[in-house]
Amino acid sequence: MYKAIRILAAAALSLPLFVAAQSSNVNLPQDKGPDKVDVSKYPAEQQKGYKVFVDKCAKCHTIARPINTTMTAPEWSRYVKRMMHKPNSGISDAQGKTIYEFLAYDQENRKEKNIKAFFPSLSDEEIEKLKASQH
Ligand code: HEC
């Protein structure tokens, strides 16, 4: 009985560390932009996709990050897979496909129309530099 409580307490104490290890520990410029997309005029399928996107892509960093990043559709395809393969991403293949389809539509119909308002994605080296400067 007491042993079980001790194990539970130890697990609870190590949880924040575990969560921190999974989450992004850097602020990218795009994180400070808007954290919503007005999808009221999007097709019904993309409106459903938006919900999956908001639900799944805000686990480790703010949803503002992908909302304010521009990439081409093939880059989004690769990027969603990359995010899915991060430990504990919790994104299934089917959800990844839905999210990719939303991002590709949103890229073409929102971001492309005002491309200068958005941030191109950073390279891993640029992210590492930012991390070093923020710590
Ligand atoms: C398991 C944690 C996790 C999940 C879930 C996750 N991300 Fe990320 N994301 C990261 C990490 C880590 C980085 C790299 C930068 C950093 O360390 O903050 C990142 C970076 C990004 C970037 C910045 C790209 C750049 O180079 O500027 C975008 C865009 C992005 N993620 C989109 C998404 C999308 C879209 C989803 C949902 C499909 C998603 N993320 C889900 C952890 C995650």
PDB file of C-alpha atoms and ligand atoms in Angstrom:
ATOM      1  CA  MET A   1       0.000   0.000   0.000  1.00  0.00           C
ATOM      2  CA  TYR A   2       2.609   2.546   1.110  1.00  0.00           C
ATOM      3  CA  LYS A   3       4.911   1.340  -1.589  1.00  0.00           C
ATOM      4  CA  ALA A   4       2.217   2.002  -4.195  1.00  0.00           C
ATOM      5  CA  ILE A   5       1.791   5.542  -2.877  1.00  0.00           C
ATOM      6  CA  ARG A   6       5.528   6.140  -3.025  1.00  0.00           C
ATOM      7  CA  ILE A   7       5.677   4.928  -6.626  1.00  0.00           C
ATOM      8  CA  LEU A   8       2.736   7.162  -7.540  1.00  0.00           C
ATOM      9  CA  ALA A   9       4.356  10.153  -5.859  1.00  0.00           C
ATOM     10  CA  ALA A  10       7.611   9.528  -7.697  1.00  0.00           C
ATOM     11  CA  ALA A  11       5.747   9.284 -10.987  1.00  0.00           C
ATOM     12  CA  ALA A  12       3.888  12.540 -10.300  1.00  0.00           C
ATOM     13  CA  LEU A  13       7.149  14.326  -9.458  1.00  0.00           C
ATOM     14  CA  SER A  14       8.894  13.191 -12.611  1.00  0.00           C
ATOM     15  CA  LEU A  15       5.950  14.118 -14.844  1.00  0.00           C
ATOM     16  CA  PRO A  16       6.855  17.812 -15.341  1.00  0.00           C
ATOM     17  CA  LEU A  17      10.377  16.807 -16.405  1.00  0.00           C
ATOM     18  CA  PHE A  18       8.953  14.305 -18.837  1.00  0.00           C
ATOM     19  CA  VAL A  19       6.567  16.878 -20.326  1.00  0.00           C
ATOM     20  CA  ALA A  20       9.338  19.472 -20.614  1.00  0.00           C
ATOM     21  CA  ALA A  21      11.521  17.012 -22.496  1.00  0.00           C
ATOM     22  CA  GLN A  22       8.754  16.471 -25.032  1.00  0.00           C
ATOM     23  CA  SER A  23       7.868  20.086 -25.593  1.00  0.00           C
ATOM     24  CA  SER A  24       9.591  22.642 -27.715  1.00  0.00           C
ATOM     25  CA  ASN A  25      11.919  24.796 -25.636  1.00  0.00           C
ATOM     26  CA  VAL A  26      12.489  27.710 -27.955  1.00  0.00           C
ATOM     27  CA  ASN A  27      10.385  30.692 -29.040  1.00  0.00           C
ATOM     28  CA  LEU A  28      10.318  31.105 -32.795  1.00  0.00           C
ATOM     29  CA  PRO A  29       9.300  34.452 -34.363  1.00  0.00           C
ATOM     30  CA  GLN A  30       6.102  32.927 -35.750  1.00  0.00           C
ATOM     31  CA  ASP A  31       4.970  31.893 -32.231  1.00  0.00           C
ATOM     32  CA  LYS A  32       4.026  35.529 -31.526  1.00  0.00           C
ATOM     33  CA  GLY A  33       1.581  35.836 -34.438  1.00  0.00           C
ATOM     34  CA  PRO A  34      -2.186  35.188 -34.357  1.00  0.00           C
ATOM     35  CA  ASP A  35      -3.252  31.813 -32.904  1.00  0.00           C
ATOM     36  CA  LYS A  36      -6.492  31.422 -34.884  1.00  0.00           C
ATOM     37  CA  VAL A  37      -7.588  31.030 -38.477  1.00  0.00           C
ATOM     38  CA  ASP A  38     -11.035  32.167 -39.627  1.00  0.00           C
ATOM     39  CA  VAL A  39     -12.155  28.991 -41.395  1.00  0.00           C
ATOM     40  CA  SER A  40     -15.831  30.002 -41.682  1.00  0.00           C
ATOM     41  CA  LYS A  41     -15.540  30.202 -45.488  1.00  0.00           C
ATOM     42  CA  TYR A  42     -13.436  27.034 -45.860  1.00  0.00           C
ATOM     43  CA  PRO A  43     -15.050  23.855 -47.265  1.00  0.00           C
ATOM     44  CA  ALA A  44     -16.648  21.617 -44.604  1.00  0.00           C
ATOM     45  CA  GLU A  45     -13.842  19.076 -44.899  1.00  0.00           C
ATOM     46  CA  GLN A  46     -11.146  21.696 -44.183  1.00  0.00           C
ATOM     47  CA  GLN A  47     -13.193  23.035 -41.263  1.00  0.00           C
ATOM     48  CA  LYS A  48     -13.113  19.537 -39.759  1.00  0.00           C
ATOM     49  CA  GLY A  49      -9.415  19.282 -40.564  1.00  0.00           C
ATOM     50  CA  TYR A  50      -8.783  22.577 -38.767  1.00  0.00           C
ATOM     51  CA  LYS A  51     -10.196  21.071 -35.545  1.00  0.00           C
ATOM     52  CA  VAL A  52      -7.833  18.082 -35.778  1.00  0.00           C
ATOM     53  CA  PHE A  53      -4.937  20.430 -36.535  1.00  0.00           C
ATOM     54  CA  VAL A  54      -5.655  22.693 -33.533  1.00  0.00           C
ATOM     55  CA  ASP A  55      -6.122  19.655 -31.309  1.00  0.00           C
ATOM     56  CA  LYS A  56      -2.915  17.850 -32.366  1.00  0.00           C
ATOM     57  CA  CYS A  57      -0.410  20.538 -33.310  1.00  0.00           C
ATOM     58  CA  ALA A  58      -0.544  22.582 -30.097  1.00  0.00           C
ATOM     59  CA  LYS A  59       0.834  19.860 -27.857  1.00  0.00           C
ATOM     60  CA  CYS A  60       4.500  20.889 -27.838  1.00  0.00           C
ATOM     61  CA  HIS A  61       4.414  24.491 -29.076  1.00  0.00           C
ATOM     62  CA  THR A  62       1.778  27.147 -29.647  1.00  0.00           C
ATOM     63  CA  ILE A  63      -0.591  26.610 -32.562  1.00  0.00           C
ATOM     64  CA  ALA A  64       0.521  30.087 -33.705  1.00  0.00           C
ATOM     65  CA  ARG A  65       3.737  28.446 -34.912  1.00  0.00           C
ATOM     66  CA  PRO A  66       2.239  26.500 -37.841  1.00  0.00           C
ATOM     67  CA  ILE A  67      -0.473  29.157 -38.392  1.00  0.00           C
ATOM     68  CA  ASN A  68       2.197  31.774 -39.144  1.00  0.00           C
ATOM     69  CA  THR A  69       4.737  29.605 -40.982  1.00  0.00           C
ATOM     70  CA  THR A  70       4.696  29.319 -44.770  1.00  0.00           C
ATOM     71  CA  MET A  71       5.929  26.254 -46.620  1.00  0.00           C
ATOM     72  CA  THR A  72       5.120  24.752 -49.985  1.00  0.00           C
ATOM     73  CA  ALA A  73       2.644  21.841 -49.998  1.00  0.00           C
ATOM     74  CA  PRO A  74       5.423  19.207 -50.423  1.00  0.00           C
ATOM     75  CA  GLU A  75       7.312  20.803 -47.522  1.00  0.00           C
ATOM     76  CA  TRP A  76       4.174  20.631 -45.354  1.00  0.00           C
ATOM     77  CA  SER A  77       3.795  16.981 -46.272  1.00  0.00           C
ATOM     78  CA  ARG A  78       7.333  16.233 -45.104  1.00  0.00           C
ATOM     79  CA  TYR A  79       6.986  18.462 -42.057  1.00  0.00           C
ATOM     80  CA  VAL A  80       3.763  16.862 -40.792  1.00  0.00           C
ATOM     81  CA  LYS A  81       5.479  13.449 -41.044  1.00  0.00           C
ATOM     82  CA  ARG A  82       8.460  14.809 -39.170  1.00  0.00           C
ATOM     83  CA  MET A  83       6.192  16.125 -36.371  1.00  0.00           C
ATOM     84  CA  MET A  84       4.314  12.796 -36.301  1.00  0.00           C
ATOM     85  CA  HIS A  85       7.584  10.960 -35.716  1.00  0.00           C
ATOM     86  CA  LYS A  86       8.576  13.035 -32.707  1.00  0.00           C
ATOM     87  CA  PRO A  87       8.292  10.975 -29.496  1.00  0.00           C
ATOM     88  CA  ASN A  88       4.727  10.998 -28.097  1.00  0.00           C
ATOM     89  CA  SER A  89       3.344  13.206 -30.844  1.00  0.00           C
ATOM     90  CA  GLY A  90       0.037  11.314 -30.514  1.00  0.00           C
ATOM     91  CA  ILE A  91      -0.774  11.824 -34.211  1.00  0.00           C
ATOM     92  CA  SER A  92      -2.053   8.822 -36.202  1.00  0.00           C
ATOM     93  CA  ASP A  93      -1.450   8.352 -39.942  1.00  0.00           C
ATOM     94  CA  ALA A  94      -5.083   9.246 -40.687  1.00  0.00           C
ATOM     95  CA  GLN A  95      -4.911  12.383 -38.526  1.00  0.00           C
ATOM     96  CA  GLY A  96      -1.617  13.366 -40.161  1.00  0.00           C
ATOM     97  CA  LYS A  97      -3.215  13.114 -43.590  1.00  0.00           C
ATOM     98  CA  THR A  98      -6.218  15.227 -42.483  1.00  0.00           C
ATOM     99  CA  ILE A  99      -3.871  17.835 -40.996  1.00  0.00           C
ATOM    100  CA  TYR A 100      -1.722  17.908 -44.120  1.00  0.00           C
ATOM    101  CA  GLU A 101      -4.809  18.455 -46.304  1.00  0.00           C
ATOM    102  CA  PHE A 102      -5.894  21.349 -44.101  1.00  0.00           C
ATOM    103  CA  LEU A 103      -2.404  22.895 -44.189  1.00  0.00           C
ATOM    104  CA  ALA A 104      -2.111  22.576 -47.967  1.00  0.00           C
ATOM    105  CA  TYR A 105      -5.517  24.229 -48.467  1.00  0.00           C
ATOM    106  CA  ASP A 106      -4.742  26.954 -45.940  1.00  0.00           C
ATOM    107  CA  GLN A 107      -1.345  27.580 -47.562  1.00  0.00           C
ATOM    108  CA  GLU A 108      -2.850  28.047 -51.007  1.00  0.00           C
ATOM    109  CA  ASN A 109      -5.975  29.988 -49.997  1.00  0.00           C
ATOM    110  CA  ARG A 110      -4.764  32.153 -47.126  1.00  0.00           C
ATOM    111  CA  LYS A 111      -0.984  32.326 -46.841  1.00  0.00           C
ATOM    112  CA  GLU A 112      -0.151  32.541 -50.561  1.00  0.00           C
ATOM    113  CA  LYS A 113      -2.438  35.586 -50.863  1.00  0.00           C
ATOM    114  CA  ASN A 114      -0.340  37.617 -48.444  1.00  0.00           C
ATOM    115  CA  ILE A 115       2.910  35.693 -48.266  1.00  0.00           C
ATOM    116  CA  LYS A 116       4.930  38.550 -46.730  1.00  0.00           C
ATOM    117  CA  ALA A 117       2.772  38.419 -43.578  1.00  0.00           C
ATOM    118  CA  PHE A 118       4.156  34.963 -42.728  1.00  0.00           C
ATOM    119  CA  PHE A 119       7.484  33.479 -41.699  1.00  0.00           C
ATOM    120  CA  PRO A 120       9.389  30.986 -43.813  1.00  0.00           C
ATOM    121  CA  SER A 121      10.415  27.938 -41.799  1.00  0.00           C
ATOM    122  CA  LEU A 122      13.808  28.059 -40.125  1.00  0.00           C
ATOM    123  CA  SER A 123      16.543  25.503 -40.706  1.00  0.00           C
ATOM    124  CA  ASP A 124      17.618  23.267 -37.829  1.00  0.00           C
ATOM    125  CA  GLU A 125      20.820  25.333 -37.536  1.00  0.00           C
ATOM    126  CA  GLU A 126      18.836  28.579 -37.227  1.00  0.00           C
ATOM    127  CA  ILE A 127      16.642  26.976 -34.550  1.00  0.00           C
ATOM    128  CA  GLU A 128      19.735  25.796 -32.640  1.00  0.00           C
ATOM    129  CA  LYS A 129      21.151  29.343 -32.770  1.00  0.00           C
ATOM    130  CA  LEU A 130      17.887  30.768 -31.409  1.00  0.00           C
ATOM    131  CA  LYS A 131      17.876  28.158 -28.641  1.00  0.00           C
ATOM    132  CA  ALA A 132      21.419  29.125 -27.649  1.00  0.00           C
ATOM    133  CA  SER A 133      20.540  32.831 -27.591  1.00  0.00           C
ATOM    134  CA  GLN A 134      17.401  32.280 -25.515  1.00  0.00           C
ATOM    135  CA  HIS A 135      19.075  30.334 -22.709  1.00  0.00           C
TER     136      HIS A 135
HETATM  137  C1  HEC B   1       5.859  15.996 -30.004  1.00  0.00           C
HETATM  138  C2  HEC B   1       5.976  17.438 -30.010  1.00  0.00           C
HETATM  139  C3  HEC B   1       5.466  18.188 -31.249  1.00  0.00           C
HETATM  140  C4  HEC B   1       4.248  18.036 -31.874  1.00  0.00           C
HETATM  141  C5  HEC B   1       3.078  17.130 -31.503  1.00  0.00           C
HETATM  142  C6  HEC B   1       4.264  18.974 -32.993  1.00  0.00           C
HETATM  143  N1  HEC B   1       5.440  19.687 -33.007  1.00  0.00           N
HETATM  144 FE1  HEC B   1       5.962  21.114 -34.370  1.00  0.00          FE
HETATM  145  N2  HEC B   1       7.795  21.320 -33.466  1.00  0.00           N
HETATM  146  C7  HEC B   1       8.247  20.562 -32.389  1.00  0.00           C
HETATM  147  C8  HEC B   1       9.649  20.847 -32.159  1.00  0.00           C
HETATM  148  C9  HEC B   1      10.495  20.223 -31.054  1.00  0.00           C
HETATM  149  C10 HEC B   1      10.030  21.778 -33.156  1.00  0.00           C
HETATM  150  C11 HEC B   1      11.451  22.287 -33.463  1.00  0.00           C
HETATM  151  C12 HEC B   1      11.772  23.586 -32.937  1.00  0.00           C
HETATM  152  C13 HEC B   1      11.801  23.560 -31.455  1.00  0.00           C
HETATM  153  O1  HEC B   1      12.660  22.865 -30.867  1.00  0.00           O
HETATM  154  O2  HEC B   1      10.958  24.257 -30.913  1.00  0.00           O
HETATM  155  C14 HEC B   1       8.835  22.090 -33.923  1.00  0.00           C
HETATM  156  C15 HEC B   1       8.773  23.025 -34.936  1.00  0.00           C
HETATM  157  C16 HEC B   1       7.663  23.279 -35.730  1.00  0.00           C
HETATM  158  C17 HEC B   1       7.591  24.279 -36.773  1.00  0.00           C
HETATM  159  C18 HEC B   1       8.659  25.318 -37.085  1.00  0.00           C
HETATM  160  C19 HEC B   1       9.343  25.055 -38.410  1.00  0.00           C
HETATM  161  C20 HEC B   1      10.519  25.961 -38.630  1.00  0.00           C
HETATM  162  O3  HEC B   1      11.542  25.390 -39.002  1.00  0.00           O
HETATM  163  O4  HEC B   1      10.449  27.179 -38.454  1.00  0.00           O
HETATM  164  C21 HEC B   1       6.366  24.148 -37.375  1.00  0.00           C
HETATM  165  C22 HEC B   1       5.804  24.943 -38.534  1.00  0.00           C
HETATM  166  C23 HEC B   1       5.686  23.059 -36.707  1.00  0.00           C
HETATM  167  N3  HEC B   1       6.487  22.560 -35.700  1.00  0.00           N
HETATM  168  C24 HEC B   1       4.432  22.592 -37.063  1.00  0.00           C
HETATM  169  C25 HEC B   1       3.776  21.542 -36.441  1.00  0.00           C
HETATM  170  C26 HEC B   1       2.538  20.960 -36.913  1.00  0.00           C
HETATM  171  C27 HEC B   1       1.794  21.376 -38.176  1.00  0.00           C
HETATM  172  C28 HEC B   1       2.193  19.977 -36.020  1.00  0.00           C
HETATM  173  C29 HEC B   1       1.001  19.036 -36.084  1.00  0.00           C
HETATM  174  C30 HEC B   1       1.018  18.121 -37.226  1.00  0.00           C
HETATM  175  C31 HEC B   1       3.232  19.946 -34.986  1.00  0.00           C
HETATM  176  N4  HEC B   1       4.161  20.909 -35.282  1.00  0.00           N
HETATM  177  C32 HEC B   1       3.209  19.104 -33.898  1.00  0.00           C
HETATM  178  C33 HEC B   1       7.495  19.676 -31.654  1.00  0.00           C
HETATM  179  C34 HEC B   1       6.209  19.231 -31.969  1.00  0.00           C
END
